[in-house]
Coordinates of C-alpha atoms in Angstrom, one line a residue:
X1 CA -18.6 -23.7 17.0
X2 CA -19.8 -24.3 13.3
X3 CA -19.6 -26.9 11.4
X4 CA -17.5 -24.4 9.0
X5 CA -15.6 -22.8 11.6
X6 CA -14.7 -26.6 12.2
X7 CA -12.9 -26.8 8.7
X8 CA -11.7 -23.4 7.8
X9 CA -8.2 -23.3 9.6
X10 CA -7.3 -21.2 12.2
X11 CA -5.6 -17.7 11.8
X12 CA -3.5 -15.7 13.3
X13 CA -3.2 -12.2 12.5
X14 CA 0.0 -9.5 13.2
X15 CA -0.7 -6.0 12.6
X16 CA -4.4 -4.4 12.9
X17 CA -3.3 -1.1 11.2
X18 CA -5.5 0.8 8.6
X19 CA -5.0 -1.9 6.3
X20 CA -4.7 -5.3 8.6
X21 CA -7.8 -4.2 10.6
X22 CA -9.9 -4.2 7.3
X23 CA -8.3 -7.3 6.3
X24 CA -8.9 -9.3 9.6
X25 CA -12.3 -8.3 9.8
X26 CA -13.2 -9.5 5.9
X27 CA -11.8 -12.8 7.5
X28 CA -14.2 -13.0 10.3
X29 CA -16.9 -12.3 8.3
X30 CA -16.3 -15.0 5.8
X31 CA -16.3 -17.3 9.4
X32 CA -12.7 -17.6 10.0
X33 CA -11.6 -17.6 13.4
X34 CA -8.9 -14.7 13.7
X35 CA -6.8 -14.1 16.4
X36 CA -4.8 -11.2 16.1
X37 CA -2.1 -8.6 18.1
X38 CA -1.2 -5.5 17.3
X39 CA 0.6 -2.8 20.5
X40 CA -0.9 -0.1 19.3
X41 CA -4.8 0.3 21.8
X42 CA -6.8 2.3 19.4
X43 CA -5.8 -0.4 15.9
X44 CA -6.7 -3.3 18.8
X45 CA -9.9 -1.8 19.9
X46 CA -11.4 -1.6 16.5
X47 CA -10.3 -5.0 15.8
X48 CA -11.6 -6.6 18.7
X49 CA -14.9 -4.9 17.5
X50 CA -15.0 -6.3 14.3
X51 CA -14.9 -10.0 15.9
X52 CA -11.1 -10.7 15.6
X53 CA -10.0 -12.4 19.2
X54 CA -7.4 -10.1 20.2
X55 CA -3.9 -11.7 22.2
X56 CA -1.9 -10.0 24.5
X57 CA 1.5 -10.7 22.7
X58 CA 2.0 -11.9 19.4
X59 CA 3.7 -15.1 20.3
X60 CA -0.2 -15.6 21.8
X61 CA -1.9 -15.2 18.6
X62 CA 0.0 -17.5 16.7
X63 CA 0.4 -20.2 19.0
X64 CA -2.7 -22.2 17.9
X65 CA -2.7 -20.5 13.9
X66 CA -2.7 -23.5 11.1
X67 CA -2.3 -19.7 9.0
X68 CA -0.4 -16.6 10.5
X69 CA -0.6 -13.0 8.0
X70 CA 1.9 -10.2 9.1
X71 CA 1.5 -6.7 7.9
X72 CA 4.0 -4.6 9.5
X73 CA 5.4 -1.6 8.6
X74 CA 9.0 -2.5 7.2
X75 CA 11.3 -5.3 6.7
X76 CA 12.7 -4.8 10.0
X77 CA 9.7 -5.0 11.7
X78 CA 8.9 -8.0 10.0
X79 CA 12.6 -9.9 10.7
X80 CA 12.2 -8.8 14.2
X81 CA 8.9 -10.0 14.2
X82 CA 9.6 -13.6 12.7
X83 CA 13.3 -14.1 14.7
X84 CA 12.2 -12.4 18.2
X85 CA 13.9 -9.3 19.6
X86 CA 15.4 -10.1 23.0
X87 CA 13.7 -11.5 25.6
X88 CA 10.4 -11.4 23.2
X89 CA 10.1 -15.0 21.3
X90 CA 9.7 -15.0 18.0
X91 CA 6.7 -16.0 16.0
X92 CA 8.1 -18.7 14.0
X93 CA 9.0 -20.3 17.2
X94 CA 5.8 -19.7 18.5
X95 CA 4.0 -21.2 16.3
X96 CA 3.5 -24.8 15.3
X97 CA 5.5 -26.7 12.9
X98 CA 4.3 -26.3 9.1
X99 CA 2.7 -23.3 9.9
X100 CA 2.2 -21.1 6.5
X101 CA 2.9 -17.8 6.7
X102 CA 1.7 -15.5 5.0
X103 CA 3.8 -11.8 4.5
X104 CA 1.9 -9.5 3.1
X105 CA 3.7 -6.3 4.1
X106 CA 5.6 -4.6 1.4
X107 CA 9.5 -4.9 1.9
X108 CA 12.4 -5.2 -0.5
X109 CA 12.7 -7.9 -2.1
X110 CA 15.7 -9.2 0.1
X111 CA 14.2 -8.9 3.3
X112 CA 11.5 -11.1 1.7
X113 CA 13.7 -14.0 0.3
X114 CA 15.3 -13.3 4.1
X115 CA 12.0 -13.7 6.2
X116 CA 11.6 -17.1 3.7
X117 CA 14.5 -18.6 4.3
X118 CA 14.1 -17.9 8.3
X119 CA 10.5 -19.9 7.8
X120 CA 12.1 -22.9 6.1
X121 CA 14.5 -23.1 8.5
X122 CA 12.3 -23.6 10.9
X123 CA 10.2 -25.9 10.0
X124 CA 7.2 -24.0 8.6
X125 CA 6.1 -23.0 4.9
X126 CA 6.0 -18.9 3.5
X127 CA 4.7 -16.3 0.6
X128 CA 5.7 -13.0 0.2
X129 CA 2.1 -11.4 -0.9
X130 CA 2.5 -7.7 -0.4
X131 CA -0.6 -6.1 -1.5
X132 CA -2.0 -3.3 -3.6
X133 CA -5.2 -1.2 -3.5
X134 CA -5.1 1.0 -0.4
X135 CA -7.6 1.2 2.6
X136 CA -10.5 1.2 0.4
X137 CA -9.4 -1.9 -1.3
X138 CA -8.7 -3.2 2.4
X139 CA -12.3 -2.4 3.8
X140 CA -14.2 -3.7 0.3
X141 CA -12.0 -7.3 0.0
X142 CA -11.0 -6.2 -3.3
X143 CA -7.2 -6.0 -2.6
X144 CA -4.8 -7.5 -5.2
X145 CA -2.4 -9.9 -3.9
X146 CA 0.9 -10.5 -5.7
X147 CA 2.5 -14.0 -4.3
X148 CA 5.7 -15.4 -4.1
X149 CA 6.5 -18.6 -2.8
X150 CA 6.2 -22.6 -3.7
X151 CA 2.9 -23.6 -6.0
X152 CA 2.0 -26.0 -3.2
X153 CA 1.8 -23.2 -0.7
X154 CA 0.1 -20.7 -2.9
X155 CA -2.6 -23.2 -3.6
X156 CA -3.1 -23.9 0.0
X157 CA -3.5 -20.1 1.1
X158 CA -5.2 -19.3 -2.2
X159 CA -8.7 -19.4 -0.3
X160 CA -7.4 -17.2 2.0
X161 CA -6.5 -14.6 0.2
X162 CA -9.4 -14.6 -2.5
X163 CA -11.5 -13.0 1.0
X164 CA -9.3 -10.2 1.4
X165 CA -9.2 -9.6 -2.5
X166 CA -10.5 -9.4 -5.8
X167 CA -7.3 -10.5 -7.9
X168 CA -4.7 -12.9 -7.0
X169 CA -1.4 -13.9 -8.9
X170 CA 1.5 -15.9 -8.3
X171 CA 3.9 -14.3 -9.4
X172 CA 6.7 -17.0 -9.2
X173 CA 9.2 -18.1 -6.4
X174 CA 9.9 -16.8 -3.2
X175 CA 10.3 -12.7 -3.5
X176 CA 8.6 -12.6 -6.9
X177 CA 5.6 -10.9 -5.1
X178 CA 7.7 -8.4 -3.6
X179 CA 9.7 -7.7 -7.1
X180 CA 5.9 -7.0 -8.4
X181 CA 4.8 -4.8 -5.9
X182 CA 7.5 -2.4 -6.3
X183 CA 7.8 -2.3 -10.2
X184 CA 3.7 -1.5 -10.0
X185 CA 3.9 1.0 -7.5
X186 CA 6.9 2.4 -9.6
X187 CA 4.5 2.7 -12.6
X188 CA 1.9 4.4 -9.8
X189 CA 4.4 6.8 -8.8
X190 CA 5.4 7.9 -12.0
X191 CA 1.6 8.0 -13.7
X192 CA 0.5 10.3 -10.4
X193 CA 3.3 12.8 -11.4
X194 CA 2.2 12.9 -14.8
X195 CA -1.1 13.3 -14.5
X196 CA -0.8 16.1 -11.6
X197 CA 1.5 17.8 -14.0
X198 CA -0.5 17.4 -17.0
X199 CA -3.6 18.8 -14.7
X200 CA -2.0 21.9 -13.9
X201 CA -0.8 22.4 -17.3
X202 CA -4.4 22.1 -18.7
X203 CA -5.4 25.3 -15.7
X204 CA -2.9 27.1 -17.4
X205 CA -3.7 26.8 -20.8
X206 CA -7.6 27.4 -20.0
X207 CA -8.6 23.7 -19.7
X208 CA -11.4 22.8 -17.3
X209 CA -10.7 19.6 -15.3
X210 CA -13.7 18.0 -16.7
X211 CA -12.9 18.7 -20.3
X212 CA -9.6 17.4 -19.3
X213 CA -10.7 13.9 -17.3
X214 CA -13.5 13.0 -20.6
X215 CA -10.5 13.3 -22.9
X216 CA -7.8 11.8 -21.2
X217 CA -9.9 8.7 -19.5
X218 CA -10.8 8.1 -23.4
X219 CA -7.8 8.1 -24.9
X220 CA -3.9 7.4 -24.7
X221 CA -3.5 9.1 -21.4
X222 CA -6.1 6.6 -19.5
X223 CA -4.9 5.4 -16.2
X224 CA -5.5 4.2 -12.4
X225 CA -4.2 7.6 -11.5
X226 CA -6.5 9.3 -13.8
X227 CA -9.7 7.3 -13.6
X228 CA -9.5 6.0 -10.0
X229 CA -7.6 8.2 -7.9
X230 CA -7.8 11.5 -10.0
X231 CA -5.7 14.4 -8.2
X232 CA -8.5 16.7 -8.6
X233 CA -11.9 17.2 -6.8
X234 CA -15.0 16.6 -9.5
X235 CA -14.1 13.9 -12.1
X236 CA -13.9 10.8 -9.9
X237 CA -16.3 11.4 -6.7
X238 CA -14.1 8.5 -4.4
X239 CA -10.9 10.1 -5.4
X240 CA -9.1 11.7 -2.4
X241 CA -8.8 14.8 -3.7
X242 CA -12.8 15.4 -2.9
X243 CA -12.0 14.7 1.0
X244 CA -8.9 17.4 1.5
X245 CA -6.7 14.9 0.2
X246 CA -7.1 12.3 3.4
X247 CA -5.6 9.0 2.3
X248 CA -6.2 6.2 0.6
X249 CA -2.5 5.7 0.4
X250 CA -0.5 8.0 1.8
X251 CA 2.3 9.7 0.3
X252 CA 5.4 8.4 2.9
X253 CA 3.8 5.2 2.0
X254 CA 4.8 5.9 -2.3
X255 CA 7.9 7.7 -0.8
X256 CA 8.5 4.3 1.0
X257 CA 7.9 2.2 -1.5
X258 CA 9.6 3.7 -4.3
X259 CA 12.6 4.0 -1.8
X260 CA 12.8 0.4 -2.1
X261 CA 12.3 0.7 -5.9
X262 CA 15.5 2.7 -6.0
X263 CA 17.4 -0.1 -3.8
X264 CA 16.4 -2.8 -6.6
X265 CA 17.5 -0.5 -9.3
X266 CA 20.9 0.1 -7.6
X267 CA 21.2 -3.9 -7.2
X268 CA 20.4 -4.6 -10.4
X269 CA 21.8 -1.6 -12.1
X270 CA 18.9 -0.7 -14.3
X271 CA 18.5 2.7 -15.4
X272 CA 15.2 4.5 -14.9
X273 CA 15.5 7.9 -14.4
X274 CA 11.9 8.3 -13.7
X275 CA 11.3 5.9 -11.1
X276 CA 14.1 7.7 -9.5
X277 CA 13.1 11.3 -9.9
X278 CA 9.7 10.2 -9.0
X279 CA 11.1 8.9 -5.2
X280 CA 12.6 12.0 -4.8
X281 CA 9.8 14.2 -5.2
X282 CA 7.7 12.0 -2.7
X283 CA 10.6 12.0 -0.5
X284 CA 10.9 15.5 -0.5
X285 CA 7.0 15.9 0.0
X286 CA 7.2 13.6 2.9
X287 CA 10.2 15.3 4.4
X288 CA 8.5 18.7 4.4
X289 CA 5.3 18.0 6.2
X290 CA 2.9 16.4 3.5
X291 CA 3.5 12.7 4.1
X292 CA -0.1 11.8 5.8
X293 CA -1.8 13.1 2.8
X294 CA -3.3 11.1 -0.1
X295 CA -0.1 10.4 -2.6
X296 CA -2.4 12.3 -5.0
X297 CA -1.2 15.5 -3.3
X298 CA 1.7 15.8 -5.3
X299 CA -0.6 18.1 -7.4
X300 CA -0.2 21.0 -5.1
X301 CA 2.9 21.1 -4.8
X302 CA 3.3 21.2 -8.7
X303 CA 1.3 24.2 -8.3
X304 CA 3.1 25.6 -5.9
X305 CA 6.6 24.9 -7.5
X306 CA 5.1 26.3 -11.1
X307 CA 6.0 29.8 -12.6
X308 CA 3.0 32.4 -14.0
X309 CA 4.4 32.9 -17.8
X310 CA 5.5 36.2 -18.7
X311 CA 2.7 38.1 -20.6
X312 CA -0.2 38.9 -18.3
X313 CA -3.3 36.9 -18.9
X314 CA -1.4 34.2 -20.7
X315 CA -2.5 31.3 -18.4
X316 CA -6.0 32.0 -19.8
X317 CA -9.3 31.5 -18.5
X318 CA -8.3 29.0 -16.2
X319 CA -6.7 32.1 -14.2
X320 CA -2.9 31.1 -12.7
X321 CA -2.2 28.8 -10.2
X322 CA -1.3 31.0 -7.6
X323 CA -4.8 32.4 -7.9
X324 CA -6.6 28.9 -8.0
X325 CA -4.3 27.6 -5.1
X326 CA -4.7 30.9 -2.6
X327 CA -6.0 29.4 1.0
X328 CA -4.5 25.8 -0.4
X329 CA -1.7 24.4 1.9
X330 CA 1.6 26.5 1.7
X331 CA 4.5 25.6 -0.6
X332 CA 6.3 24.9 2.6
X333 CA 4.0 22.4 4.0
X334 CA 3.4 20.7 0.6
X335 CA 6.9 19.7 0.0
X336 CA 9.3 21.0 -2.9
X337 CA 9.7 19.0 -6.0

């Protein structure tokens, strides 16, 4: 062993999905010693390939971990995880005492100030640091990591987490990361409607997507959703849309996480009739079969759910959307709005 494997500490790692696989593997790179469990073959086969030491059971990976990262899929997953489910121990009583753990799944804000108070309770130290940036952020260490949790604690997993990303913030105490992930991903939701709709608008009034994008990335209507993750093919070459619309985050993962959204907004009784419409057109989209597409998507089903205007020729040289969308996936498939 190095002499820098020697003083990095020792991780373990729960969840080798399309994002935790990417994550883990940053960590080896940088030297750390992962070990790391996931049930599912396929997600533990790529990580074993990618250096991480894979254990059998997750109480295994955890049991020698001065640092244990969880990204599950849901709160539940992530209780069940820390408390044990029947027979299965726990990880908190798996691991050491003064363990920090590190939750970077995203989960509502109670669950997190939950999964907390479970670690404190027994004996070891926690952050909620739910994530944004999708798989690409993932693969390319550039995630950014919204924290919540004690100073102390984010200054001791700070090094950490500045391998998996590019941006880090503490956001304030225990939940605050959580709180930030889903008002961002609110904003996300809401800006990837808009600039779907205001896509297919320009098609129908003769607008070129190019024309479009140049304006738009230039002016008042600039945005992640517009420069980064565009909804259509051309403008942005990484953007999903030039890939069939194969995700970088899927759309049951907006539908999940502005589901939350809509739980904090009903708990705190703020009114945002946007962030609400917006969960129920991803819902919806989700529901009818479009879920495992990019979240960008959402565009075709705007298309598919808009009316040609009365007099013939009106949607103009752009041609209507029913003629731009033939051999496109069916309203049925795409989801109604």
């Amino acid at each position: 062993m190095s002499d820098t494997q020697q003083t990095l500490p020792r991780l373990g790692f729960i969840g080798m999905g399309n994002m935790g696989g990417p994550m883990a593997a940053n960590l080896v790179a940088a030297g750390y010693t992962v070990t790391g469990y996931d049930p599912v073959p396929a997600a533990a086969e790529r990580a074993a390939a990618a250096g991480v030491r894979m254990a059998g059971t997750g109480a295994e990976a955890v049991a020698q971990a001065d640092v244990v990262i969880t990204m599950l899929p849901t709160g539940r997953h992530v209780l069940n995880a820390l408390s044990g489910d029947g027979d299965t121990p726990g990880l908190l009583a798996a691991a050491d005492g003064d363990t920090l753990f590190l939750e970077c799944s995203t989960i509502s804000v109670d669950d997190a100030t939950t999964a907390h108070a479970l670690m404190l309770e027994t004996g070891h130290r926690g952050l909620d640091a739910p994530v944004s940036g999708g798989v690409v952020g993932a693969e390319a260490g550039t995630l950014t990591f919204m924290v919540g949790g004690a100073a102390e604690d984010f200054a001791a997993a700070l090094p950490v987490l500045e391998v998996m990303g590019g941006r880090v913030v503490h956001c304030g105490g225990p939940g605050a990361g959580q709180a930030a992930k889903i008002c961002n991903n609110m904003i996300l939701g809401v800006s990837m409607i808009a600039v779907s709709e205001a896509f297919v608008l320009g098609e129908e009034l003769g607008l070129s997507h190019q024309a479009l994008f140049d304006v738009a990335s230039a002016a008042s209507g600039q945005c992640w959703a517009l420069t980064t993750n565009c909804p259509v093919p051309g403008p942005v070459p990484a953007s999903p849309a030039n890939r069939d619309y194969r995700p970088g985050f899927a759309a049951a993962l907006m539908a999940k996480d502005l589901g939350l959204a809509a739980d904090a907004l009903d708990s705190t009784g703020v009114s945002a009739e946007l962030g609400r419409r917006a969960g129920e057109i991803y819902r919806n989209l989700t529901e009818s079969g479009g879920g495992g597409e990019d979240f960008s998507a959402i565009i075709n089903t705007i298309r598919a759910n808009s009316t040609q205007p009365g007099p013939a020729g009106s949607a103009g040289v752009a041609g209507t959307a029913s003629q731009r969308t033939a051999g496109q996936q069916p309203a049925e498939q795409s989801g109604t709005a």
